[in-house]
Short mmCIF file of C-alpha atoms and ligand atoms in Angstrom, two decimals:
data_model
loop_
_atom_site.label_atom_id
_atom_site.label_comp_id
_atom_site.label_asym_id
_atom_site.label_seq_id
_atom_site.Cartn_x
_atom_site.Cartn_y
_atom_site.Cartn_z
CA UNK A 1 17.70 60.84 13.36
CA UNK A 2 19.39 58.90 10.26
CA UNK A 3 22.47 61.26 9.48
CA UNK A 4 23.61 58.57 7.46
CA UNK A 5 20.59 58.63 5.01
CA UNK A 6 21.33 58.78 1.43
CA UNK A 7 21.00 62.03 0.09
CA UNK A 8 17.39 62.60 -1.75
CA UNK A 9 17.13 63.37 -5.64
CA UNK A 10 14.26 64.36 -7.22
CA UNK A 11 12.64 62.17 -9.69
CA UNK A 12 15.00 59.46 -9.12
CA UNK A 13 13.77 57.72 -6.12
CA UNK A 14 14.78 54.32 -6.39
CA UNK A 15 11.56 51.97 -4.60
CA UNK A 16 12.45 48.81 -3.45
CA UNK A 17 8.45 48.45 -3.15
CA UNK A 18 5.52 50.53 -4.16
CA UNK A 19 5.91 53.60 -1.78
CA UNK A 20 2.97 53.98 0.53
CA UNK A 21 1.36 57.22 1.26
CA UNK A 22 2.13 58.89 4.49
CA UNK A 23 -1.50 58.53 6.81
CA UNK A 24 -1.47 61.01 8.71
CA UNK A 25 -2.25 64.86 7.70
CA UNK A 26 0.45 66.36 9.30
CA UNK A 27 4.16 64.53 9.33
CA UNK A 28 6.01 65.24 12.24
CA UNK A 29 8.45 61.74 12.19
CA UNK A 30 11.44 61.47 10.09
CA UNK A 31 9.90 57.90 9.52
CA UNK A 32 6.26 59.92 7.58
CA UNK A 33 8.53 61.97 6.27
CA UNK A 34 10.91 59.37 4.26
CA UNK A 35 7.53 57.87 3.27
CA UNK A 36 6.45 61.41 1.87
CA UNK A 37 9.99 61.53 0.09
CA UNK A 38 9.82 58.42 -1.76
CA UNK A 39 6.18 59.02 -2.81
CA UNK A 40 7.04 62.70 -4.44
CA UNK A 41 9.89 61.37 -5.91
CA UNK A 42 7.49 60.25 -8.80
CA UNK A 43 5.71 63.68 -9.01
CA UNK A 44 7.22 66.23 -11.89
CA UNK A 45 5.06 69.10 -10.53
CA UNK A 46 3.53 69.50 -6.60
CA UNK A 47 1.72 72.45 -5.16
CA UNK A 48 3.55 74.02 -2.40
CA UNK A 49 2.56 76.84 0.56
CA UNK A 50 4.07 77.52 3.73
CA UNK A 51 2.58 78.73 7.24
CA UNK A 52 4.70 80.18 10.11
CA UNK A 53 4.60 83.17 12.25
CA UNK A 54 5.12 86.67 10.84
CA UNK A 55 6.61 85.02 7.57
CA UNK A 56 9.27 87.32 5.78
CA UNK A 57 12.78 87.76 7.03
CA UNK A 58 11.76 87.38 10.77
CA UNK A 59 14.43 88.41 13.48
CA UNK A 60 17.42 86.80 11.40
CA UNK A 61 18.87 87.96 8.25
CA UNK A 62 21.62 86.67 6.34
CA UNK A 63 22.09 83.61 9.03
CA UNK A 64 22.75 86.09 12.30
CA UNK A 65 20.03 87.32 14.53
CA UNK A 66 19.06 90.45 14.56
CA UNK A 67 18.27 92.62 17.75
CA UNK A 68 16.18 91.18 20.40
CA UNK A 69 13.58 94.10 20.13
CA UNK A 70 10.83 91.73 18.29
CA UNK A 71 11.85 88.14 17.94
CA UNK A 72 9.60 86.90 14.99
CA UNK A 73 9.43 85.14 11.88
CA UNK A 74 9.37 81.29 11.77
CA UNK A 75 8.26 79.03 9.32
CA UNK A 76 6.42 76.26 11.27
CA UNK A 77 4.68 74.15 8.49
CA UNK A 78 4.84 73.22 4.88
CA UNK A 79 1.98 72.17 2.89
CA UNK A 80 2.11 69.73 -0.30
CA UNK A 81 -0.29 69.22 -2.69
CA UNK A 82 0.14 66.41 -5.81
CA UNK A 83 -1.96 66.06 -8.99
CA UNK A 84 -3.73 62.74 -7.47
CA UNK A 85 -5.66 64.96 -4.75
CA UNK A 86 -3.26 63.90 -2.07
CA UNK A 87 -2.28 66.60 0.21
CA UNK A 88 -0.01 67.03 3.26
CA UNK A 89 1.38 69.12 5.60
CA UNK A 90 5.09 68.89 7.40
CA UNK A 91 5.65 70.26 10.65
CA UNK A 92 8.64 71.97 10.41
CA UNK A 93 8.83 73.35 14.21
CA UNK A 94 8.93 69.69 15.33
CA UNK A 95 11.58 68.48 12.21
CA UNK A 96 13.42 71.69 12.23
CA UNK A 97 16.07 72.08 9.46
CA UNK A 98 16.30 68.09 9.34
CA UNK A 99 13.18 68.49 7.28
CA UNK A 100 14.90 69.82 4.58
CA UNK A 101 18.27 67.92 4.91
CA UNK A 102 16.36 64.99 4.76
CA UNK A 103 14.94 65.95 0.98
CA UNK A 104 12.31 69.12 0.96
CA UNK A 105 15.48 71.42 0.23
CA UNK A 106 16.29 69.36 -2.79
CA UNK A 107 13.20 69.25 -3.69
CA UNK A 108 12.58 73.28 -3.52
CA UNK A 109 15.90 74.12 -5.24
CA UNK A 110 15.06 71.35 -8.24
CA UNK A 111 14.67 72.57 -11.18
CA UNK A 112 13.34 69.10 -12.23
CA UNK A 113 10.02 69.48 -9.55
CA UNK A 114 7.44 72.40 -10.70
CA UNK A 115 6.44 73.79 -7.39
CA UNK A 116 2.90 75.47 -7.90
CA UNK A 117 3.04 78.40 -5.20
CA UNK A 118 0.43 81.27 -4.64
CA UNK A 119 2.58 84.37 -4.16
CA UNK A 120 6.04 83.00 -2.81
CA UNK A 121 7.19 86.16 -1.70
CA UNK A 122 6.87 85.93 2.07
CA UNK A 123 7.81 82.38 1.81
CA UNK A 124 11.25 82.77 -0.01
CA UNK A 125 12.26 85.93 2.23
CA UNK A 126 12.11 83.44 5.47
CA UNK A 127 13.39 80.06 3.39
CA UNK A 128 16.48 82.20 2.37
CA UNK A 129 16.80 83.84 5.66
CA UNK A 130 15.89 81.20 7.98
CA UNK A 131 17.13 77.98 6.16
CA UNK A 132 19.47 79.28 3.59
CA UNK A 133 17.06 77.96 0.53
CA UNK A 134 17.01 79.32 -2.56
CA UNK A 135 13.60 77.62 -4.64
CA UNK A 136 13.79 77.25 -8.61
CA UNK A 137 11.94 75.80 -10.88
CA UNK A 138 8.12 77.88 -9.28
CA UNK A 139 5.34 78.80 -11.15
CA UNK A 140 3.16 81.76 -9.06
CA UNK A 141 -0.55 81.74 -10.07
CA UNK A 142 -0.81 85.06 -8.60
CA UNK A 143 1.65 86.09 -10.76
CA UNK A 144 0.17 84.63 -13.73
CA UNK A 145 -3.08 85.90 -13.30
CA UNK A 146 -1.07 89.67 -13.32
CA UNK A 147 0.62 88.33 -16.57
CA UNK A 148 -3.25 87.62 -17.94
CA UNK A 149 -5.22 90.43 -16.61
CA UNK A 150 -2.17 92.78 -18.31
CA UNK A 151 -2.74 90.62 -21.83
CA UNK A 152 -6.12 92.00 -21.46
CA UNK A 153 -5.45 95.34 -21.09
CA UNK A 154 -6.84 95.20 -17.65
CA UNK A 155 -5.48 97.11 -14.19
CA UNK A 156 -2.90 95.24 -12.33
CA UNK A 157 -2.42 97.31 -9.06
CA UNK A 158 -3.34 94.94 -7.23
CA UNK A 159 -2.40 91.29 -6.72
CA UNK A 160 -5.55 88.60 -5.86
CA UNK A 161 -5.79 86.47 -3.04
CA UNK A 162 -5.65 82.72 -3.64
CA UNK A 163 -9.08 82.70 -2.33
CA UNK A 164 -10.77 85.53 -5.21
CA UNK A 165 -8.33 83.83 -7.73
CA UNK A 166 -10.05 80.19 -7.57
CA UNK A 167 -13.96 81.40 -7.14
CA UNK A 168 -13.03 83.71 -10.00
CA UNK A 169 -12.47 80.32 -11.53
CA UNK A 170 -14.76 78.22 -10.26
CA UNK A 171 -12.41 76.04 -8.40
CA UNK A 172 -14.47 74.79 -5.25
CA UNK A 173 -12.61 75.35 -2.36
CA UNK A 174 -12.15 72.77 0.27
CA UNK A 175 -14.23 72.90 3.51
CA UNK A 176 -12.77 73.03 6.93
CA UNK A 177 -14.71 71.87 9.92
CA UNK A 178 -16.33 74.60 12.26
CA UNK A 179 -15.77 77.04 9.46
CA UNK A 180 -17.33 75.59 6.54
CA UNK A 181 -16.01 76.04 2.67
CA UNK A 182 -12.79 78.63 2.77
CA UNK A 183 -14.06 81.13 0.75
CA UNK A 184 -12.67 84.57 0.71
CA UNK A 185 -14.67 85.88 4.13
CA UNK A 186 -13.77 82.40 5.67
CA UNK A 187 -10.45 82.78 5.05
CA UNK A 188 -10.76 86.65 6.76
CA UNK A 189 -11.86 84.80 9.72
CA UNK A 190 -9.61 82.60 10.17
CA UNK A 191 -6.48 85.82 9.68
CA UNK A 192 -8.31 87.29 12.23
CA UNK A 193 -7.49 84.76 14.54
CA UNK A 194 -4.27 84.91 13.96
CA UNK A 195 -3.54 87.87 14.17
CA UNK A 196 -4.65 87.92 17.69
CA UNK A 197 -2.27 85.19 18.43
CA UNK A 198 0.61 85.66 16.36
CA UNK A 199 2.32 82.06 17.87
CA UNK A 200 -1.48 80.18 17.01
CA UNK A 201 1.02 77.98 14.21
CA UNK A 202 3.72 77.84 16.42
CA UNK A 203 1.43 76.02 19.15
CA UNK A 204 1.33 71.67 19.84
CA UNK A 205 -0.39 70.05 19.23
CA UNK A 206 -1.73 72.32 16.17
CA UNK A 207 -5.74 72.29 16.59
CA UNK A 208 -6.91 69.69 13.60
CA UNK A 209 -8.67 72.44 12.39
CA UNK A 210 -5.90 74.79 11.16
CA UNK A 211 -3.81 71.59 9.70
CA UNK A 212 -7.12 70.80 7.92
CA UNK A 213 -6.95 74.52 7.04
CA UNK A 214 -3.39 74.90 5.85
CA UNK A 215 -3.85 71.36 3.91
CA UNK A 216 -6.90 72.57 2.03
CA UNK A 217 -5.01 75.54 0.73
CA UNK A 218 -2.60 73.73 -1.48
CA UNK A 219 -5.07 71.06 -2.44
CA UNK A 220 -6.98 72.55 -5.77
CA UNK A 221 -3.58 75.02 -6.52
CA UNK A 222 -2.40 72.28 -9.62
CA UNK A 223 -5.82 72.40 -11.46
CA UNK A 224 -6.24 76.40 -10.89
CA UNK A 225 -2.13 76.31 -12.69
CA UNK A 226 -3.14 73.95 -14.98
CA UNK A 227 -6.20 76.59 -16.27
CA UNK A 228 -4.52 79.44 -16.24
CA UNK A 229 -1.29 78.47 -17.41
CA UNK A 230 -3.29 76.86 -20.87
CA UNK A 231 -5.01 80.49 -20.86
CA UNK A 232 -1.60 82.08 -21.27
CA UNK A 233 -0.18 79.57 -24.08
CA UNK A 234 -3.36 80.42 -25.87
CA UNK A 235 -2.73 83.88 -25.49
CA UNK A 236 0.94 84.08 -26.10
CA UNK A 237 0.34 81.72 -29.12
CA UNK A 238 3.09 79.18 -28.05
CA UNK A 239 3.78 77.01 -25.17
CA UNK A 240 7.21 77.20 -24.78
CA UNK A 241 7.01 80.70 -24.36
CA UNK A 242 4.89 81.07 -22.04
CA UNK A 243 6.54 78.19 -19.83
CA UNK A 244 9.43 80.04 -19.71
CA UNK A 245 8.05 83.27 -18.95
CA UNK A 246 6.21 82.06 -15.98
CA UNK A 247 9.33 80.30 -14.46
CA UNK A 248 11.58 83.23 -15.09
CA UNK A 249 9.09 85.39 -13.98
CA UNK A 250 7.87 83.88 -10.63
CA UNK A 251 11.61 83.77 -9.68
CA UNK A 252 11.93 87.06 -9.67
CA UNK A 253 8.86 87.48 -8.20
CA UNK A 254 9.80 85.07 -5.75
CA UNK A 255 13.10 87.22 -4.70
CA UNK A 256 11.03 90.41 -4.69
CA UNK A 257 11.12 90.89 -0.88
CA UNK A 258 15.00 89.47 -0.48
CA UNK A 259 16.74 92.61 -0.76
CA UNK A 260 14.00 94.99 1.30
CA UNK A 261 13.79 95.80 5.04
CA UNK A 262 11.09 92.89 6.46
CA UNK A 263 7.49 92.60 5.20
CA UNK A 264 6.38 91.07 7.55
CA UNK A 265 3.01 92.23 8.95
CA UNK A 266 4.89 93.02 12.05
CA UNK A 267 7.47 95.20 9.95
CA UNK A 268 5.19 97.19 7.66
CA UNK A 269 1.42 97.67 6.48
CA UNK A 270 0.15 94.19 4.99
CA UNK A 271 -1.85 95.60 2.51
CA UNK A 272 1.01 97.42 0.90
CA UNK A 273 2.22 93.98 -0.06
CA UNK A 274 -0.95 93.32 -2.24
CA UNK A 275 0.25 96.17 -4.61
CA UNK A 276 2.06 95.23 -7.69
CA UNK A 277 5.73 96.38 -8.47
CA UNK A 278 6.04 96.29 -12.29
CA UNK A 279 9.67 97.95 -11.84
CA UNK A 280 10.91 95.49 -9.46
CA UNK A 281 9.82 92.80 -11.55
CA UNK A 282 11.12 94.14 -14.97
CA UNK A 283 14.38 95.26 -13.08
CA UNK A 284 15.40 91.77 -12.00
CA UNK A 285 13.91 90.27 -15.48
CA UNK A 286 16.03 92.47 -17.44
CA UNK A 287 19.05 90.61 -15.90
CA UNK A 288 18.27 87.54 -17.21
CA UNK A 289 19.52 86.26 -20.56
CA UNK A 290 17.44 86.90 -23.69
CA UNK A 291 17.96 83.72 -24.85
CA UNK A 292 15.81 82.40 -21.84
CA UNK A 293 13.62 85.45 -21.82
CA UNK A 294 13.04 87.15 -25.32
CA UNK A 295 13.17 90.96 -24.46
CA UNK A 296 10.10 91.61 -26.69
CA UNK A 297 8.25 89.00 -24.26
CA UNK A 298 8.81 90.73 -21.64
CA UNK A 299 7.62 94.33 -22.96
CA UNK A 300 4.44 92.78 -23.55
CA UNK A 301 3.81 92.01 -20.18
CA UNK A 302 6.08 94.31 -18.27
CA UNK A 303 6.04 97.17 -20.69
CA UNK A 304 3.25 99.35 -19.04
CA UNK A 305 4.27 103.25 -18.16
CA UNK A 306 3.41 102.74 -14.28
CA UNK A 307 6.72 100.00 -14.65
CA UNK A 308 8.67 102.96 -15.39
CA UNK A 309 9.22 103.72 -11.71
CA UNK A 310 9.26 102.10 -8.29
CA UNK A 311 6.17 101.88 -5.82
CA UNK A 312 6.73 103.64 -2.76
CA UNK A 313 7.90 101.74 0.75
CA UNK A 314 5.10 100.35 2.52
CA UNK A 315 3.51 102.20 5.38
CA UNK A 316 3.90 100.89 9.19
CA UNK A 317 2.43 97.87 10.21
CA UNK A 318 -1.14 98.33 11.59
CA UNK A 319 0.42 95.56 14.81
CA UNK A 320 2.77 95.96 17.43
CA UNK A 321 4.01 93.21 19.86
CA UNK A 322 2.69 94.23 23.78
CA UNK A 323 4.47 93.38 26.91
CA UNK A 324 2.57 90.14 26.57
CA UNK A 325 4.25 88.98 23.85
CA UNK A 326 0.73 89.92 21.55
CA UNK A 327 0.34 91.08 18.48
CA UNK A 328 -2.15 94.12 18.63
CA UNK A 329 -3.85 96.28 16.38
CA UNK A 330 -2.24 99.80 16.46
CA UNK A 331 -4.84 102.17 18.60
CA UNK A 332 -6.52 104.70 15.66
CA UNK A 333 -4.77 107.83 15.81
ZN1 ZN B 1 9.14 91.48 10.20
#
């Protein structure tokens, strides 16, 4: 513990030498972790994911605990990827909030650092709730890839999985030992075994193959953004534009959960989650300024008749928690 360490800005590290790359894959000192900080402190734009248990609002809301029916919801890692292939993740159940005292706050509520997130959602109900974090400057591929499908005139009802987004690319996905190449069924696999042990991130040491996991996730998120994001200047004609609807947008994507009863997979059906709320969306965009989002922008991509009107609340979760502190499937009725 250094409570007297400077505070961290973004893009303005100061280096008394060349900083060295953290060598482990997952930083649990707040020695790694000053060594992460001064390395991203030359990086503009990072790709950024979290893991945790039951990930949404969890058992506290608005900084007080809730009833002690469920206790649930904890973030217990954060992954980072840069543009030079280097990726890394911080274990936040051994740093706790220190983590993001010590710079990872700063750098989430920067507008200076492009965070590159694959739906945020989940991940901004529990920073808010849990840490009090409020992330700007985002840009959500899942988001975009709504944004480009609805260009095209296609269906947007449902949101992709990282995993179908980057094959639908042709972004190889990294390979994790025992498992192989996390492709879409891979990935399936490994949620299933979570699911039957809703604390498996919350356990240490974390078995090398789910920090190789979580690690591989964030690694090939900047050149899947960096596609798709030159997709949408070409088809919005302008690249201002269509920076400034993807940051305004995946904000308010990014708050979509804030104001709704937990969505966590404990709290309500998962799969209702992969639908996509054009009202929501639109509702929140309309709020901001026209000046930083021209209204006829946002028709284009929000202007559909199914935005007209709210989806319905999500169904109940498919889990409950058993005397054993498990997370079960729900027996079919
Ligand atoms: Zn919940």
């Amino acid at each position: 513990m250094n409570p007297g360490a400077a505070a961290f800005v973004p893009g303005s590290y100061a280096y008394a030498s060349e900083p060295q790359l953290p060598t482990v894959q997952i930083i649990s000192t707040e020695e790694d972790l000053h060594k992460l900080l001064s390395w991203l402190g030359h990086e503009s734009i990072i790709s950024v994911d979290f893991e945790g248990a039951d990930l949404s609002k969890g058992a506290w809301r608005n900084g007080e605990k809730l009833g002690s029916h469920v206790d649930h919801g904890r973030i217990c890692l954060m992954q980072i990827g840069t543009r030079q292939g280097f990726a890394v993740a911080v274990d936040i159940m051994m740093l706790g909030a220190r983590a993001f005292e010590l710079g990872l706050a700063m750098i989430l509520e920067s507008d200076r650092v492009v965070k590159v997130v694959h739906d945020f959602r989940q991940d901004a109900d529990a920073l808010k709730h849990q840490y009090g974090i409020e992330p700007r400057g985002i840009f959500d591929c899942q988001l975009c890839n709504v944004f480009l499908r609805r260009l095209d005139n296609f269906r947007t009802n449902y949101v992709l999985g990282s995993s179908k987004l980057l094959s639908s690319y042709r972004i190889q996905q990294g390979s994790v030992a025992g498992y192989g190449v996390v492709t879409q069924e891979q990935k399936q696999r490994i949620h299933t075994r979570f699911s039957q042990d809703r604390h498996l991130w919350e356990r240490r040491p974390l078995p090398a193959d789910m920090v190789q996991y979580a690690v591989e996730d964030v690694k090939p998120m900047l050149q899947l953004q960096q596609i798709m994001f030159q997709e949408l200047v070409q088809k919005l004609g302008n690249q201002q534009v269509a920076w400034q609807l993807m940051l305004e947008g995946s904000q308010a994507y990014a708050a979509d959960f804030l104001d709704l009863e937990c969505r966590c997979r404990l709290c309500c059906d998962a799969a209702a989650n992969a639908r996509f709320d054009g009202f929501r969306l639109k509702q929140r965009l309309q709020a901001v300024p026209p000046q930083r989002l021209p209204p006829h922008l946002l028709s284009r991509v929000l202007g559909r008749e199914e935005d007209q009107e709210p989806l319905t609340a999500p169904g109940p979760s498919c889990f409950y928690v058993n005397s054993m502190d498990e997370s079960v499937p729900l027996p079919i009725q």
